PDB file of C-alpha atoms in Angstrom:
ATOM      1  CA  UNK A   1      43.982  -2.327-110.923  1.00 66.00           C
ATOM      2  CA  UNK A   2      45.225   0.702-108.717  1.00 78.00           C
ATOM      3  CA  UNK A   3      48.556   0.612-107.966  1.00 83.00           C
ATOM      4  CA  UNK A   4      50.376   2.648-104.975  1.00 84.00           C
ATOM      5  CA  UNK A   5      52.716   5.910-105.176  1.00 90.00           C
ATOM      6  CA  UNK A   6      55.974   6.019-106.460  1.00 94.00           C
ATOM      7  CA  UNK A   7      58.884   7.623-104.143  1.00 95.00           C
ATOM      8  CA  UNK A   8      62.571   8.699-105.947  1.00 96.00           C
ATOM      9  CA  UNK A   9      64.271   7.905-102.118  1.00 96.00           C
ATOM     10  CA  UNK A  10      68.042   9.461-104.009  1.00 93.00           C
ATOM     11  CA  UNK A  11      66.956  12.527-105.239  1.00 91.00           C
ATOM     12  CA  UNK A  12      68.902  14.744-106.594  1.00 97.00           C
ATOM     13  CA  UNK A  13      72.673  15.080-106.411  1.00 96.00           C
ATOM     14  CA  UNK A  14      76.026  14.912-107.437  1.00 95.00           C
ATOM     15  CA  UNK A  15      78.764  13.058-108.418  1.00 96.00           C
ATOM     16  CA  UNK A  16      82.754  13.463-108.828  1.00 94.00           C
ATOM     17  CA  UNK A  17      83.287  12.312-112.706  1.00 94.00           C
ATOM     18  CA  UNK A  18      84.350   8.737-112.952  1.00 95.00           C
ATOM     19  CA  UNK A  19      82.569   7.700-110.373  1.00 96.00           C
ATOM     20  CA  UNK A  20      79.003   5.851-109.789  1.00 97.00           C
ATOM     21  CA  UNK A  21      75.496   6.580-108.392  1.00 97.00           C
ATOM     22  CA  UNK A  22      73.283   4.730-107.833  1.00 97.00           C
ATOM     23  CA  UNK A  23      69.318   5.867-108.081  1.00 97.00           C
ATOM     24  CA  UNK A  24      66.443   3.969-105.965  1.00 97.00           C
ATOM     25  CA  UNK A  25      62.650   4.469-106.589  1.00 96.00           C
ATOM     26  CA  UNK A  26      60.012   2.935-103.491  1.00 95.00           C
ATOM     27  CA  UNK A  27      56.858   1.298-105.170  1.00 94.00           C
ATOM     28  CA  UNK A  28      54.346   1.238-102.148  1.00 91.00           C
ATOM     29  CA  UNK A  29      51.291  -0.980-102.546  1.00 88.00           C
ATOM     30  CA  UNK A  30      50.603  -3.447-105.539  1.00 87.00           C
ATOM     31  CA  UNK A  31      53.483  -4.436-107.340  1.00 86.00           C
ATOM     32  CA  UNK A  32      53.081  -3.272-111.145  1.00 86.00           C
ATOM     33  CA  UNK A  33      53.983  -5.725-113.970  1.00 88.00           C
ATOM     34  CA  UNK A  34      56.667  -3.941-114.596  1.00 92.00           C
ATOM     35  CA  UNK A  35      59.171  -0.811-113.389  1.00 96.00           C
ATOM     36  CA  UNK A  36      61.116   1.643-116.292  1.00 97.00           C
ATOM     37  CA  UNK A  37      64.226   4.001-115.210  1.00 97.00           C
ATOM     38  CA  UNK A  38      64.426   6.374-118.305  1.00 97.00           C
ATOM     39  CA  UNK A  39      66.910   8.806-118.541  1.00 98.00           C
ATOM     40  CA  UNK A  40      69.047  11.576-120.257  1.00 97.00           C
ATOM     41  CA  UNK A  41      72.859  11.586-120.434  1.00 95.00           C
ATOM     42  CA  UNK A  42      73.559  12.815-123.593  1.00 92.00           C
ATOM     43  CA  UNK A  43      70.796  16.002-123.880  1.00 87.00           C
ATOM     44  CA  UNK A  44      68.857  14.484-126.450  1.00 89.00           C
ATOM     45  CA  UNK A  45      67.818  10.447-126.239  1.00 94.00           C
ATOM     46  CA  UNK A  46      66.306   9.202-123.314  1.00 96.00           C
ATOM     47  CA  UNK A  47      67.301   5.776-122.641  1.00 97.00           C
ATOM     48  CA  UNK A  48      65.118   3.281-121.255  1.00 97.00           C
ATOM     49  CA  UNK A  49      66.518   0.743-118.876  1.00 97.00           C
ATOM     50  CA  UNK A  50      63.900  -2.441-117.117  1.00 97.00           C
ATOM     51  CA  UNK A  51      64.281  -3.306-113.225  1.00 96.00           C
ATOM     52  CA  UNK A  52      63.296  -5.439-111.102  1.00 92.00           C
ATOM     53  CA  UNK A  53      62.728  -5.116-106.946  1.00 92.00           C
ATOM     54  CA  UNK A  54      66.362  -5.335-105.582  1.00 86.00           C
ATOM     55  CA  UNK A  55      66.346  -8.672-102.452  1.00 74.00           C
ATOM     56  CA  UNK A  56      64.898  -7.919 -99.725  1.00 61.00           C
ATOM     57  CA  UNK A  57      65.682  -9.662 -96.504  1.00 47.00           C
ATOM     58  CA  UNK A  58      63.439 -13.076 -96.021  1.00 49.00           C
ATOM     59  CA  UNK A  59      60.095 -11.896 -94.591  1.00 48.00           C
ATOM     60  CA  UNK A  60      58.556 -13.476 -91.317  1.00 47.00           C
ATOM     61  CA  UNK A  61      56.071 -16.242 -91.526  1.00 46.00           C
ATOM     62  CA  UNK A  62      53.072 -14.030 -90.263  1.00 48.00           C
ATOM     63  CA  UNK A  63      54.195 -11.519 -92.968  1.00 46.00           C
ATOM     64  CA  UNK A  64      51.305  -8.767 -95.355  1.00 43.00           C
ATOM     65  CA  UNK A  65      49.653 -10.761 -97.928  1.00 47.00           C
ATOM     66  CA  UNK A  66      51.206  -8.909-101.588  1.00 48.00           C
ATOM     67  CA  UNK A  67      48.448  -6.228-101.551  1.00 46.00           C
ATOM     68  CA  UNK A  68      48.815  -4.998 -97.833  1.00 55.00           C
ATOM     69  CA  UNK A  69      48.704  -1.081 -98.115  1.00 55.00           C
ATOM     70  CA  UNK A  70      51.820  -1.109 -96.292  1.00 65.00           C
ATOM     71  CA  UNK A  71      53.647  -2.813 -98.850  1.00 86.00           C
ATOM     72  CA  UNK A  72      56.634  -1.564-100.743  1.00 91.00           C
ATOM     73  CA  UNK A  73      59.662  -2.818-102.815  1.00 93.00           C
ATOM     74  CA  UNK A  74      62.533  -0.918-103.904  1.00 95.00           C
ATOM     75  CA  UNK A  75      63.758  -0.582-107.180  1.00 96.00           C
ATOM     76  CA  UNK A  76      67.765   0.518-107.853  1.00 96.00           C
ATOM     77  CA  UNK A  77      69.980   1.214-110.987  1.00 97.00           C
ATOM     78  CA  UNK A  78      73.332   2.014-110.696  1.00 97.00           C
ATOM     79  CA  UNK A  79      74.693   4.246-112.983  1.00 97.00           C
ATOM     80  CA  UNK A  80      78.736   3.577-113.340  1.00 97.00           C
ATOM     81  CA  UNK A  81      81.737   5.728-114.436  1.00 96.00           C
ATOM     82  CA  UNK A  82      79.420   8.962-114.865  1.00 97.00           C
ATOM     83  CA  UNK A  83      81.311  12.177-117.117  1.00 95.00           C
ATOM     84  CA  UNK A  84      78.039  14.118-118.203  1.00 96.00           C
ATOM     85  CA  UNK A  85      74.506  15.077-116.538  1.00 97.00           C
ATOM     86  CA  UNK A  86      72.453  12.818-116.101  1.00 97.00           C
ATOM     87  CA  UNK A  87      68.479  13.729-115.498  1.00 98.00           C
ATOM     88  CA  UNK A  88      65.693  10.425-115.051  1.00 98.00           C
ATOM     89  CA  UNK A  89      62.414   9.528-113.550  1.00 97.00           C
ATOM     90  CA  UNK A  90      60.964   6.007-113.050  1.00 97.00           C
ATOM     91  CA  UNK A  91      57.808   5.282-114.658  1.00 96.00           C
ATOM     92  CA  UNK A  92      55.669   2.446-113.706  1.00 93.00           C
ATOM     93  CA  UNK A  93      51.758   1.731-116.128  1.00 86.00           C
ATOM     94  CA  UNK A  94      50.719   5.357-115.849  1.00 87.00           C
ATOM     95  CA  UNK A  95      52.194   6.419-113.193  1.00 92.00           C
ATOM     96  CA  UNK A  96      55.824   8.665-113.393  1.00 94.00           C
ATOM     97  CA  UNK A  97      58.169  10.448-110.739  1.00 96.00           C
ATOM     98  CA  UNK A  98      59.111  13.583-111.187  1.00 96.00           C
ATOM     99  CA  UNK A  99      62.364  14.126-113.481  1.00 97.00           C
ATOM    100  CA  UNK A 100      65.768  13.865-111.152  1.00 98.00           C
ATOM    101  CA  UNK A 101      69.075  15.102-111.665  1.00 98.00           C
ATOM    102  CA  UNK A 102      72.356  13.590-111.692  1.00 98.00           C
ATOM    103  CA  UNK A 103      74.743  16.233-111.988  1.00 97.00           C
ATOM    104  CA  UNK A 104      78.776  15.643-113.043  1.00 96.00           C
ATOM    105  CA  UNK A 105      81.433  17.740-110.629  1.00 93.00           C
ATOM    106  CA  UNK A 106      84.639  17.995-112.174  1.00 90.00           C
ATOM    107  CA  UNK A 107      87.586  16.995-109.591  1.00 87.00           C
ATOM    108  CA  UNK A 108      89.728  20.574-109.059  1.00 86.00           C
ATOM    109  CA  UNK A 109      93.416  20.444-110.862  1.00 89.00           C
ATOM    110  CA  UNK A 110      95.987  22.325-109.097  1.00 88.00           C
ATOM    111  CA  UNK A 111      97.967  24.681-111.365  1.00 85.00           C
ATOM    112  CA  UNK A 112      99.620  26.460-108.554  1.00 85.00           C
ATOM    113  CA  UNK A 113     101.886  24.525-105.701  1.00 87.00           C
ATOM    114  CA  UNK A 114     104.060  26.984-103.736  1.00 88.00           C
ATOM    115  CA  UNK A 115     105.977  25.974-100.448  1.00 90.00           C
ATOM    116  CA  UNK A 116     107.357  28.331 -98.250  1.00 91.00           C
ATOM    117  CA  UNK A 117     110.089  27.126 -95.127  1.00 93.00           C
ATOM    118  CA  UNK A 118     110.016  29.806 -92.094  1.00 95.00           C
ATOM    119  CA  UNK A 119     112.714  28.706 -89.838  1.00 95.00           C
ATOM    120  CA  UNK A 120     112.179  29.123 -86.133  1.00 94.00           C
ATOM    121  CA  UNK A 121     112.853  33.021 -84.672  1.00 93.00           C
ATOM    122  CA  UNK A 122     115.706  31.671 -82.899  1.00 92.00           C
ATOM    123  CA  UNK A 123     117.924  30.416 -86.132  1.00 93.00           C
ATOM    124  CA  UNK A 124     117.799  34.315 -87.475  1.00 93.00           C
ATOM    125  CA  UNK A 125     117.593  32.944 -91.046  1.00 93.00           C
ATOM    126  CA  UNK A 126     115.364  33.806 -93.709  1.00 94.00           C
ATOM    127  CA  UNK A 127     112.072  32.153 -94.882  1.00 94.00           C
ATOM    128  CA  UNK A 128     113.366  30.091 -97.938  1.00 91.00           C
ATOM    129  CA  UNK A 129     110.676  29.176-100.962  1.00 91.00           C
ATOM    130  CA  UNK A 130     110.964  25.954-102.771  1.00 88.00           C
ATOM    131  CA  UNK A 131     111.311  25.005-106.355  1.00 83.00           C
ATOM    132  CA  UNK A 132     107.679  23.972-107.967  1.00 79.00           C
ATOM    133  CA  UNK A 133     108.377  20.632-108.823  1.00 74.00           C
ATOM    134  CA  UNK A 134     110.322  19.282-106.320  1.00 72.00           C
ATOM    135  CA  UNK A 135     109.309  16.680-104.182  1.00 72.00           C
ATOM    136  CA  UNK A 136     111.506  16.508-101.068  1.00 79.00           C
ATOM    137  CA  UNK A 137     112.860  19.761 -98.464  1.00 81.00           C
ATOM    138  CA  UNK A 138     114.269  19.159 -95.263  1.00 84.00           C
ATOM    139  CA  UNK A 139     113.747  22.051 -92.859  1.00 88.00           C
ATOM    140  CA  UNK A 140     114.514  22.483 -88.665  1.00 90.00           C
ATOM    141  CA  UNK A 141     112.907  21.453 -85.788  1.00 92.00           C
ATOM    142  CA  UNK A 142     110.378  24.239 -85.156  1.00 93.00           C
ATOM    143  CA  UNK A 143     109.953  25.374 -88.696  1.00 94.00           C
ATOM    144  CA  UNK A 144     106.550  26.364 -90.209  1.00 94.00           C
ATOM    145  CA  UNK A 145     105.237  25.215 -93.414  1.00 92.00           C
ATOM    146  CA  UNK A 146     103.452  27.938 -95.675  1.00 92.00           C
ATOM    147  CA  UNK A 147     101.433  26.873 -98.369  1.00 90.00           C
ATOM    148  CA  UNK A 148      99.925  28.482-101.343  1.00 90.00           C
ATOM    149  CA  UNK A 149      97.755  26.745-104.138  1.00 88.00           C
ATOM    150  CA  UNK A 150      95.535  27.708-106.710  1.00 89.00           C
ATOM    151  CA  UNK A 151      93.099  25.079-107.829  1.00 88.00           C
ATOM    152  CA  UNK A 152      91.318  25.038-111.204  1.00 83.00           C
ATOM    153  CA  UNK A 153      87.624  24.901-109.388  1.00 76.00           C
ATOM    154  CA  UNK A 154      87.182  25.722-105.208  1.00 69.00           C
TER     155      UNK A 154
END
């Protein structure tokens, strides 16, 4: 039997470290007996997960037969708590998709934070630097706060 094409709907993507991400493939045409997700999240070992079609809304009574040319099914898998880059592809019988990538982005860390209170000109007061780590501040109405910060990544 000839099976239809596979189309990756999720593609290449980026995710913040520790978050989850869903990958999805669409199978067109007749349903193959199996759909597999192959992925590598360690750099040296490929893992395999069998997938079943996503639950779909009930079809109308006059729906096309299961082998209709326009028929498709979506298969998905959710990676949870992603900490490393992942390379993945979907396979079914002799078909497979191109490899796709999930790139993990580390959350930026603020390494320096400095606040300067600039009072309104009518006061004649000089700007004041706040102590680093201070959690509260008071200022006159109309004051401006200038913030200088440095982060671990843009």
